[in-house]
């Protein structure tokens, strides 16, 4: 079954998409310029052949471990978790005995202590992911886990470490060179939120036995046309990623300040968190953008869906479905009369019915909605989804006149945190921090 976008309920009659669609020639020219200059490796994937060879070489090494402890945050972790939840669900189920991926993506002393107390070091590989090699939340965990490994494994500690970082510079690159630690590069110009289909996300995927080739091939089905040197406005206008971008930009012009990502593929729920970073960090700038809101069906029909349908009319929705999910067990035939409508039916029919009902209800409540309907819940479709949403986000930013590849506000918070820890320099941040901490506070017990 094909993968399609259903625009029937996108509310196009209320939006001025034509003004953005008319800029297809401009956007095509910009894509050609940026891809030609090597600044959009998310679309061109110039590293693919080398990465496949590196992953093949790594496969034998990874077979020696039962556990992978991934140290990373934001884009260094969200994609890996989405893939884990989608394609390695057994880890969350009773009686799991296979390989396990543990993701340390926060400054959480409880969790870090538990990992070091309970994971067997001799059967654990630690993967540290930081492009810059200076992300303190990640590198800070690396310092502590490194000492744990040294204390338990002695001189063999480095054989249980794997670094994913800049190819030439940064602290972690120095660690790789100094201690002979295996390392794979994060390609230049590949920001964290766009990096899931690089070593960042594919090393954990490989460890868990996923089809990494299918993931990359799926993305290429979407991105190849956008990176084609022969791209022009007419060809770009026919691409779903561009149409989604025009829709997203036009929605914001009409005051739709929230973008719901409603997932009716339960195991794919964590793709909502991945999308939230992608959309928020790329487009939330200069007082503009729309707030991404991850939601999962059927669970959130019984919670936040009340706000979606009957709250402020400022919400649009990307609605992810797959008609070919497992049928599951059948309902018994001897159910009470009040439940007669499900007698003998497959359990899996219920989520399809719930998804249809929610989609219709949202549309009738005035929520512009585009359904992303996947033909299967496979790695290939996951790659296509990643390619589609990443490309649409980049193009939406360009149509808005902002840079979708940086994150200036996030960097300010990082500098202030370093100032609080008394890092060298950062005099302005330290002065601002002192002013904030010494100001009169309105404190009240509760």
Short mmCIF file of C-alpha atoms in Angstrom, two decimals:
data_model
loop_
_atom_site.label_atom_id
_atom_site.label_comp_id
_atom_site.label_asym_id
_atom_site.label_seq_id
_atom_site.Cartn_x
_atom_site.Cartn_y
_atom_site.Cartn_z
CA UNK A 1 0.00 0.00 0.00
CA UNK A 2 1.25 3.48 -0.88
CA UNK A 3 2.22 6.17 1.60
CA UNK A 4 0.01 9.20 1.06
CA UNK A 5 -0.94 12.60 2.42
CA UNK A 6 -4.68 13.23 2.70
CA UNK A 7 -5.34 16.96 2.26
CA UNK A 8 -9.13 16.68 2.34
CA UNK A 9 -9.46 18.36 5.74
CA UNK A 10 -6.50 20.75 5.53
CA UNK A 11 -8.85 23.79 5.36
CA UNK A 12 -7.09 25.14 2.29
CA UNK A 13 -10.00 27.49 1.56
CA UNK A 14 -9.14 29.47 4.72
CA UNK A 15 -5.42 29.76 3.96
CA UNK A 16 -3.39 31.83 1.52
CA UNK A 17 -1.08 29.04 0.39
CA UNK A 18 -0.84 30.46 -3.12
CA UNK A 19 1.48 33.25 -1.96
CA UNK A 20 3.95 30.64 -0.71
CA UNK A 21 3.45 28.19 -3.56
CA UNK A 22 4.35 31.02 -5.94
CA UNK A 23 7.83 31.05 -4.38
CA UNK A 24 8.69 27.57 -5.63
CA UNK A 25 11.27 28.91 -8.11
CA UNK A 26 12.99 30.88 -5.32
CA UNK A 27 13.01 27.91 -2.96
CA UNK A 28 14.30 25.55 -5.68
CA UNK A 29 17.17 27.92 -6.42
CA UNK A 30 18.02 28.11 -2.74
CA UNK A 31 17.94 24.34 -2.36
CA UNK A 32 20.29 23.96 -5.34
CA UNK A 33 22.67 26.54 -3.86
CA UNK A 34 22.68 25.06 -0.36
CA UNK A 35 22.93 21.42 -1.38
CA UNK A 36 25.59 22.26 -3.95
CA UNK A 37 27.65 23.94 -1.25
CA UNK A 38 27.34 20.93 1.06
CA UNK A 39 25.32 22.79 3.67
CA UNK A 40 22.33 20.42 3.75
CA UNK A 41 23.70 16.91 4.35
CA UNK A 42 20.30 15.96 5.78
CA UNK A 43 19.02 16.05 2.19
CA UNK A 44 22.08 14.98 0.21
CA UNK A 45 23.42 12.31 2.60
CA UNK A 46 26.94 12.47 1.10
CA UNK A 47 28.19 10.37 3.99
CA UNK A 48 25.90 7.40 3.25
CA UNK A 49 28.35 5.04 1.51
CA UNK A 50 31.10 5.60 4.08
CA UNK A 51 28.65 5.26 6.96
CA UNK A 52 27.33 1.96 5.64
CA UNK A 53 30.89 0.63 5.51
CA UNK A 54 31.55 1.89 9.05
CA UNK A 55 28.37 0.28 10.35
CA UNK A 56 29.28 -3.00 8.68
CA UNK A 57 32.69 -2.90 10.39
CA UNK A 58 31.02 -2.07 13.69
CA UNK A 59 28.49 -4.88 13.62
CA UNK A 60 30.89 -7.56 14.82
CA UNK A 61 32.14 -5.32 17.62
CA UNK A 62 28.60 -4.65 18.86
CA UNK A 63 27.74 -8.36 18.96
CA UNK A 64 29.94 -8.68 22.03
CA UNK A 65 27.55 -6.64 24.17
CA UNK A 66 24.12 -7.15 25.69
CA UNK A 67 23.61 -3.54 26.74
CA UNK A 68 24.21 -0.17 25.15
CA UNK A 69 24.26 2.93 27.36
CA UNK A 70 23.73 5.98 25.17
CA UNK A 71 24.88 9.32 26.60
CA UNK A 72 23.28 12.13 24.63
CA UNK A 73 20.66 14.86 24.84
CA UNK A 74 18.18 16.48 22.47
CA UNK A 75 18.85 15.44 18.90
CA UNK A 76 21.52 13.05 20.11
CA UNK A 77 18.87 10.94 21.85
CA UNK A 78 15.33 11.66 20.60
CA UNK A 79 15.70 9.95 17.24
CA UNK A 80 17.36 6.90 18.76
CA UNK A 81 14.55 6.59 21.31
CA UNK A 82 11.87 6.92 18.61
CA UNK A 83 13.45 4.11 16.62
CA UNK A 84 13.92 1.96 19.73
CA UNK A 85 10.29 2.28 20.79
CA UNK A 86 9.00 1.68 17.25
CA UNK A 87 11.14 -1.29 16.26
CA UNK A 88 12.44 -2.86 19.47
CA UNK A 89 9.32 -2.85 21.68
CA UNK A 90 10.25 -6.08 23.43
CA UNK A 91 12.51 -4.18 25.82
CA UNK A 92 9.41 -2.64 27.39
CA UNK A 93 7.57 -5.94 27.69
CA UNK A 94 7.61 -8.62 30.41
CA UNK A 95 10.34 -11.23 30.29
CA UNK A 96 12.67 -9.40 27.89
CA UNK A 97 16.01 -11.17 27.57
CA UNK A 98 17.49 -9.68 24.39
CA UNK A 99 19.67 -6.67 23.84
CA UNK A 100 18.78 -3.49 25.68
CA UNK A 101 19.36 0.17 24.92
CA UNK A 102 19.48 2.61 27.84
CA UNK A 103 19.41 6.33 27.05
CA UNK A 104 20.84 8.78 29.57
CA UNK A 105 19.49 12.04 28.17
CA UNK A 106 19.19 14.18 31.28
CA UNK A 107 21.11 15.42 34.28
CA UNK A 108 19.50 12.75 36.45
CA UNK A 109 21.62 11.50 39.33
CA UNK A 110 19.11 8.78 40.20
CA UNK A 111 19.18 7.26 36.71
CA UNK A 112 22.95 7.53 36.25
CA UNK A 113 23.56 5.83 39.60
CA UNK A 114 21.15 3.05 38.66
CA UNK A 115 22.91 2.43 35.35
CA UNK A 116 26.27 2.11 37.06
CA UNK A 117 24.86 -0.07 39.82
CA UNK A 118 22.87 -2.49 37.69
CA UNK A 119 24.46 -2.73 34.23
CA UNK A 120 27.20 -5.36 33.89
CA UNK A 121 30.26 -3.40 32.66
CA UNK A 122 31.76 -6.39 30.85
CA UNK A 123 28.60 -6.68 28.72
CA UNK A 124 27.96 -2.96 28.24
CA UNK A 125 29.12 -0.59 25.49
CA UNK A 126 28.88 3.13 26.27
CA UNK A 127 28.11 5.40 23.31
CA UNK A 128 28.69 9.12 23.88
CA UNK A 129 27.15 11.46 21.29
CA UNK A 130 28.10 15.12 21.03
CA UNK A 131 29.03 16.85 17.78
CA UNK A 132 30.91 19.64 19.54
CA UNK A 133 32.31 17.39 22.23
CA UNK A 134 31.48 20.15 24.71
CA UNK A 135 27.86 19.48 25.65
CA UNK A 136 28.28 19.48 29.42
CA UNK A 137 25.15 17.40 30.16
CA UNK A 138 26.56 14.63 27.96
CA UNK A 139 30.29 15.03 28.56
CA UNK A 140 29.64 15.34 32.29
CA UNK A 141 28.05 11.88 32.24
CA UNK A 142 30.94 10.62 30.13
CA UNK A 143 33.44 11.71 32.82
CA UNK A 144 31.57 9.75 35.50
CA UNK A 145 30.86 6.66 33.40
CA UNK A 146 34.47 6.63 32.20
CA UNK A 147 35.66 6.40 35.81
CA UNK A 148 33.13 3.63 36.50
CA UNK A 149 34.41 1.66 33.51
CA UNK A 150 38.02 2.23 34.52
CA UNK A 151 37.34 1.08 38.05
CA UNK A 152 35.61 -2.12 36.97
CA UNK A 153 37.37 -3.07 33.73
CA UNK A 154 40.86 -1.68 34.28
CA UNK A 155 42.91 -1.22 31.13
CA UNK A 156 40.10 -2.65 28.97
CA UNK A 157 37.75 0.26 29.67
CA UNK A 158 38.35 1.99 26.32
CA UNK A 159 37.30 -1.16 24.46
CA UNK A 160 33.80 -0.66 25.84
CA UNK A 161 33.47 2.93 24.69
CA UNK A 162 32.28 4.40 21.40
CA UNK A 163 32.28 8.11 20.55
CA UNK A 164 30.17 9.94 17.97
CA UNK A 165 31.54 13.42 17.53
CA UNK A 166 33.27 15.87 15.18
CA UNK A 167 35.69 14.20 12.81
CA UNK A 168 38.60 16.54 13.53
CA UNK A 169 38.17 18.60 16.67
CA UNK A 170 36.62 18.90 20.11
CA UNK A 171 37.18 17.26 23.47
CA UNK A 172 35.70 13.88 22.53
CA UNK A 173 37.80 13.69 19.37
CA UNK A 174 40.81 14.23 21.63
CA UNK A 175 39.61 11.37 23.86
CA UNK A 176 39.28 9.09 20.84
CA UNK A 177 42.77 9.90 19.63
CA UNK A 178 44.37 9.84 23.07
CA UNK A 179 42.92 6.55 24.31
CA UNK A 180 42.32 4.69 21.05
CA UNK A 181 38.54 4.74 21.49
CA UNK A 182 36.42 3.76 18.50
CA UNK A 183 34.78 6.83 17.00
CA UNK A 184 32.41 7.68 14.17
CA UNK A 185 31.91 11.22 12.88
CA UNK A 186 28.90 13.52 12.90
CA UNK A 187 29.01 15.08 9.41
CA UNK A 188 29.64 18.80 9.14
CA UNK A 189 26.52 21.00 8.89
CA UNK A 190 24.29 18.25 10.30
CA UNK A 191 22.50 19.66 13.35
CA UNK A 192 21.39 17.31 16.09
CA UNK A 193 17.67 17.41 15.30
CA UNK A 194 18.42 16.46 11.69
CA UNK A 195 20.98 13.77 12.54
CA UNK A 196 18.96 10.63 13.31
CA UNK A 197 19.90 8.99 9.99
CA UNK A 198 23.61 9.41 10.63
CA UNK A 199 25.82 7.52 13.08
CA UNK A 200 23.93 9.38 15.84
CA UNK A 201 20.75 7.31 15.44
CA UNK A 202 21.92 4.40 13.33
CA UNK A 203 24.48 2.98 15.77
CA UNK A 204 21.75 2.28 18.37
CA UNK A 205 19.49 1.05 15.56
CA UNK A 206 22.18 -1.36 14.35
CA UNK A 207 22.80 -2.60 17.89
CA UNK A 208 19.11 -3.44 18.24
CA UNK A 209 19.02 -5.27 14.91
CA UNK A 210 17.06 -2.77 12.83
CA UNK A 211 17.32 -2.54 9.05
CA UNK A 212 19.47 0.61 8.83
CA UNK A 213 19.68 0.36 5.04
CA UNK A 214 15.89 0.52 4.80
CA UNK A 215 15.81 3.58 7.08
CA UNK A 216 18.24 5.45 4.84
CA UNK A 217 16.60 4.25 1.64
CA UNK A 218 13.22 5.47 2.85
CA UNK A 219 14.58 8.93 3.55
CA UNK A 220 16.18 9.03 0.11
CA UNK A 221 12.80 8.39 -1.51
CA UNK A 222 11.76 11.80 -0.19
CA UNK A 223 14.99 13.80 -0.20
CA UNK A 224 16.59 12.72 -3.48
CA UNK A 225 14.33 14.92 -5.60
CA UNK A 226 15.01 17.92 -3.34
CA UNK A 227 18.77 17.45 -3.73
CA UNK A 228 18.66 16.87 -7.49
CA UNK A 229 20.88 19.37 -9.37
CA UNK A 230 18.10 19.59 -11.98
CA UNK A 231 15.52 20.80 -9.46
CA UNK A 232 13.36 23.72 -10.59
CA UNK A 233 10.25 25.42 -9.32
CA UNK A 234 7.87 23.17 -11.18
CA UNK A 235 9.46 20.02 -9.82
CA UNK A 236 9.63 21.42 -6.29
CA UNK A 237 5.95 22.45 -6.36
CA UNK A 238 5.06 18.78 -6.92
CA UNK A 239 6.92 17.64 -3.80
CA UNK A 240 4.89 16.90 -0.65
CA UNK A 241 7.56 18.45 1.58
CA UNK A 242 7.15 21.81 -0.18
CA UNK A 243 3.36 21.69 -0.01
CA UNK A 244 3.51 20.90 3.70
CA UNK A 245 5.88 23.85 4.16
CA UNK A 246 3.54 26.22 2.33
CA UNK A 247 0.64 24.92 4.45
CA UNK A 248 2.63 25.35 7.68
CA UNK A 249 3.68 28.91 6.86
CA UNK A 250 0.16 29.87 5.74
CA UNK A 251 -1.31 28.45 8.94
CA UNK A 252 0.93 30.68 11.07
CA UNK A 253 -0.16 33.71 9.05
CA UNK A 254 -3.75 32.93 10.05
CA UNK A 255 -2.93 32.65 13.74
CA UNK A 256 -2.68 28.87 14.07
CA UNK A 257 -0.06 28.92 16.81
CA UNK A 258 -0.01 25.21 17.69
CA UNK A 259 0.83 22.18 15.55
CA UNK A 260 -0.49 18.91 16.98
CA UNK A 261 1.39 15.77 15.98
CA UNK A 262 -1.22 13.09 16.64
CA UNK A 263 0.18 9.57 16.27
CA UNK A 264 -2.25 6.69 15.80
CA UNK A 265 0.56 4.15 15.56
CA UNK A 266 1.06 3.47 19.29
CA UNK A 267 4.63 2.17 19.05
CA UNK A 268 5.58 5.32 17.14
CA UNK A 269 4.52 7.66 19.95
CA UNK A 270 8.10 8.84 20.55
CA UNK A 271 8.26 10.24 17.03
CA UNK A 272 6.06 12.97 18.49
CA UNK A 273 8.88 14.00 20.84
CA UNK A 274 11.37 13.86 17.96
CA UNK A 275 9.07 16.07 15.84
CA UNK A 276 8.55 18.49 18.73
CA UNK A 277 12.25 19.31 18.89
CA UNK A 278 12.53 19.48 15.11
CA UNK A 279 9.65 21.92 14.70
CA UNK A 280 10.19 24.02 17.85
CA UNK A 281 13.95 24.43 17.66
CA UNK A 282 13.87 25.14 13.93
CA UNK A 283 10.96 27.58 13.75
CA UNK A 284 10.57 29.15 17.19
CA UNK A 285 12.50 32.36 16.52
CA UNK A 286 12.09 36.13 16.40
CA UNK A 287 8.73 35.95 18.18
CA UNK A 288 7.36 33.59 15.55
CA UNK A 289 6.63 29.91 14.95
CA UNK A 290 4.00 27.45 16.15
CA UNK A 291 4.18 25.29 19.25
CA UNK A 292 4.43 21.56 18.50
CA UNK A 293 2.17 19.40 20.67
CA UNK A 294 2.86 15.64 20.61
CA UNK A 295 -0.16 13.43 21.20
CA UNK A 296 -0.77 9.70 20.90
CA UNK A 297 -4.00 7.93 20.09
CA UNK A 298 -5.98 6.47 21.66
CA UNK A 299 -4.50 7.57 25.00
CA UNK A 300 -4.78 11.33 24.49
CA UNK A 301 -8.38 11.18 23.31
CA UNK A 302 -9.09 10.82 27.02
CA UNK A 303 -6.99 13.81 28.11
CA UNK A 304 -5.73 16.70 25.98
CA UNK A 305 -8.10 16.06 23.05
CA UNK A 306 -10.75 18.05 24.94
CA UNK A 307 -8.56 21.13 24.49
CA UNK A 308 -7.83 20.30 20.86
CA UNK A 309 -11.51 20.13 19.96
CA UNK A 310 -13.16 22.61 22.29
CA UNK A 311 -10.41 25.01 23.34
CA UNK A 312 -8.87 28.01 21.65
CA UNK A 313 -9.17 27.71 17.85
CA UNK A 314 -5.48 28.13 17.15
CA UNK A 315 -4.50 24.53 16.42
CA UNK A 316 -3.64 22.58 13.29
CA UNK A 317 -2.80 18.90 13.13
CA UNK A 318 -0.53 16.38 11.44
CA UNK A 319 -2.30 13.07 11.92
CA UNK A 320 -0.18 9.92 11.54
CA UNK A 321 -1.93 6.63 10.73
CA UNK A 322 -1.26 3.18 9.32
CA UNK A 323 -4.23 1.03 8.18
CA UNK A 324 -2.09 -2.11 8.22
CA UNK A 325 -1.27 -2.45 11.91
CA UNK A 326 -1.55 -5.96 13.42
CA UNK A 327 -5.06 -7.33 13.78
CA UNK A 328 -4.37 -8.64 17.27
CA UNK A 329 -6.61 -11.13 19.11
CA UNK A 330 -10.34 -11.28 18.47
CA UNK A 331 -12.94 -10.11 20.94
CA UNK A 332 -14.92 -13.02 22.42
CA UNK A 333 -18.29 -13.77 20.84
CA UNK A 334 -20.13 -14.06 24.16
CA UNK A 335 -19.82 -10.44 25.29
CA UNK A 336 -22.70 -8.63 27.05
CA UNK A 337 -25.25 -7.03 24.73
CA UNK A 338 -23.98 -3.53 25.44
CA UNK A 339 -20.69 -4.53 23.79
CA UNK A 340 -22.23 -6.58 20.99
CA UNK A 341 -20.78 -4.24 18.36
CA UNK A 342 -17.27 -5.66 18.93
CA UNK A 343 -18.17 -9.36 19.16
CA UNK A 344 -15.81 -11.46 17.06
CA UNK A 345 -13.97 -8.44 15.67
CA UNK A 346 -10.22 -8.01 15.69
CA UNK A 347 -8.86 -5.94 18.56
CA UNK A 348 -6.82 -3.95 16.03
CA UNK A 349 -10.00 -2.67 14.38
CA UNK A 350 -10.64 -0.56 17.45
CA UNK A 351 -7.68 1.78 16.99
CA UNK A 352 -8.58 2.28 13.34
CA UNK A 353 -12.13 3.21 14.31
CA UNK A 354 -10.88 5.50 17.08
CA UNK A 355 -8.47 7.20 14.71
CA UNK A 356 -11.16 7.77 12.11
CA UNK A 357 -13.53 9.16 14.72
CA UNK A 358 -10.93 11.53 16.15
CA UNK A 359 -9.84 12.70 12.72
CA UNK A 360 -13.42 13.50 11.74
CA UNK A 361 -14.16 15.17 15.07
CA UNK A 362 -11.08 17.40 14.88
CA UNK A 363 -11.97 18.46 11.36
CA UNK A 364 -15.57 19.21 12.31
CA UNK A 365 -14.23 21.27 15.24
CA UNK A 366 -12.31 23.54 12.86
CA UNK A 367 -8.83 22.04 13.24
CA UNK A 368 -7.01 22.08 9.86
CA UNK A 369 -5.65 18.55 9.48
CA UNK A 370 -3.38 16.65 7.09
CA UNK A 371 -3.33 12.89 7.49
CA UNK A 372 0.00 11.14 6.90
CA UNK A 373 -1.14 7.64 6.01
CA UNK A 374 1.63 5.04 5.90
CA UNK A 375 1.31 1.82 3.96
CA UNK A 376 3.25 -0.06 6.64
CA UNK A 377 4.87 0.57 10.02
CA UNK A 378 8.31 -0.47 8.76
CA UNK A 379 11.82 1.06 8.87
CA UNK A 380 11.43 2.21 5.26
CA UNK A 381 8.32 4.20 6.17
CA UNK A 382 10.08 5.61 9.24
CA UNK A 383 12.87 6.84 6.99
CA UNK A 384 10.33 8.43 4.65
CA UNK A 385 8.61 10.15 7.57
CA UNK A 386 11.92 11.50 8.88
CA UNK A 387 12.85 12.77 5.43
CA UNK A 388 9.46 14.34 4.80
CA UNK A 389 9.17 16.19 8.11
CA UNK A 390 12.80 17.31 8.14
CA UNK A 391 12.61 18.70 4.61
CA UNK A 392 9.24 20.35 5.26
CA UNK A 393 10.62 22.01 8.38
CA UNK A 394 13.63 23.46 6.54
CA UNK A 395 11.42 24.80 3.75
CA UNK A 396 8.90 26.22 6.23
CA UNK A 397 11.68 28.19 7.92
CA UNK A 398 12.89 29.59 4.63
CA UNK A 399 9.35 30.60 3.63
CA UNK A 400 9.04 32.38 7.00
CA UNK A 401 12.31 34.21 6.40
CA UNK A 402 14.14 32.61 9.36
CA UNK A 403 17.08 30.22 9.69
CA UNK A 404 15.72 26.72 10.49
CA UNK A 405 19.19 25.33 11.19
CA UNK A 406 20.31 27.27 14.27
CA UNK A 407 19.02 27.55 17.87
CA UNK A 408 20.22 30.86 19.38
CA UNK A 409 17.92 30.87 22.41
CA UNK A 410 19.03 27.37 23.43
CA UNK A 411 22.64 28.51 23.35
CA UNK A 412 21.88 31.37 25.79
CA UNK A 413 20.56 28.92 28.37
CA UNK A 414 23.68 26.78 27.97
CA UNK A 415 25.96 29.76 28.54
CA UNK A 416 24.06 30.80 31.68
CA UNK A 417 24.29 27.24 33.05
CA UNK A 418 28.04 27.25 32.48
CA UNK A 419 28.27 30.63 34.19
CA UNK A 420 26.46 29.18 37.21
CA UNK A 421 29.09 26.42 37.34
CA UNK A 422 31.80 29.14 37.22
CA UNK A 423 33.22 28.25 33.80
CA UNK A 424 36.02 30.50 32.55
CA UNK A 425 34.99 33.68 30.76
CA UNK A 426 31.27 34.40 30.34
CA UNK A 427 31.58 37.62 32.33
CA UNK A 428 28.38 39.14 30.98
CA UNK A 429 26.45 35.95 31.72
CA UNK A 430 27.89 35.84 35.25
CA UNK A 431 26.85 39.44 35.85
CA UNK A 432 23.35 38.75 34.52
CA UNK A 433 23.15 35.65 36.69
CA UNK A 434 24.19 37.56 39.78
CA UNK A 435 21.53 40.17 39.12
CA UNK A 436 18.90 37.49 38.70
CA UNK A 437 19.87 35.64 41.88
CA UNK A 438 20.15 38.73 44.07
CA UNK A 439 16.88 40.31 42.97
CA UNK A 440 14.05 40.45 45.48
CA UNK A 441 11.98 37.26 45.20
CA UNK A 442 8.25 36.86 45.79
CA UNK A 443 8.40 33.65 47.85
CA UNK A 444 5.34 32.03 49.42
CA UNK A 445 4.91 28.64 51.05
CA UNK A 446 2.21 26.31 49.77
#
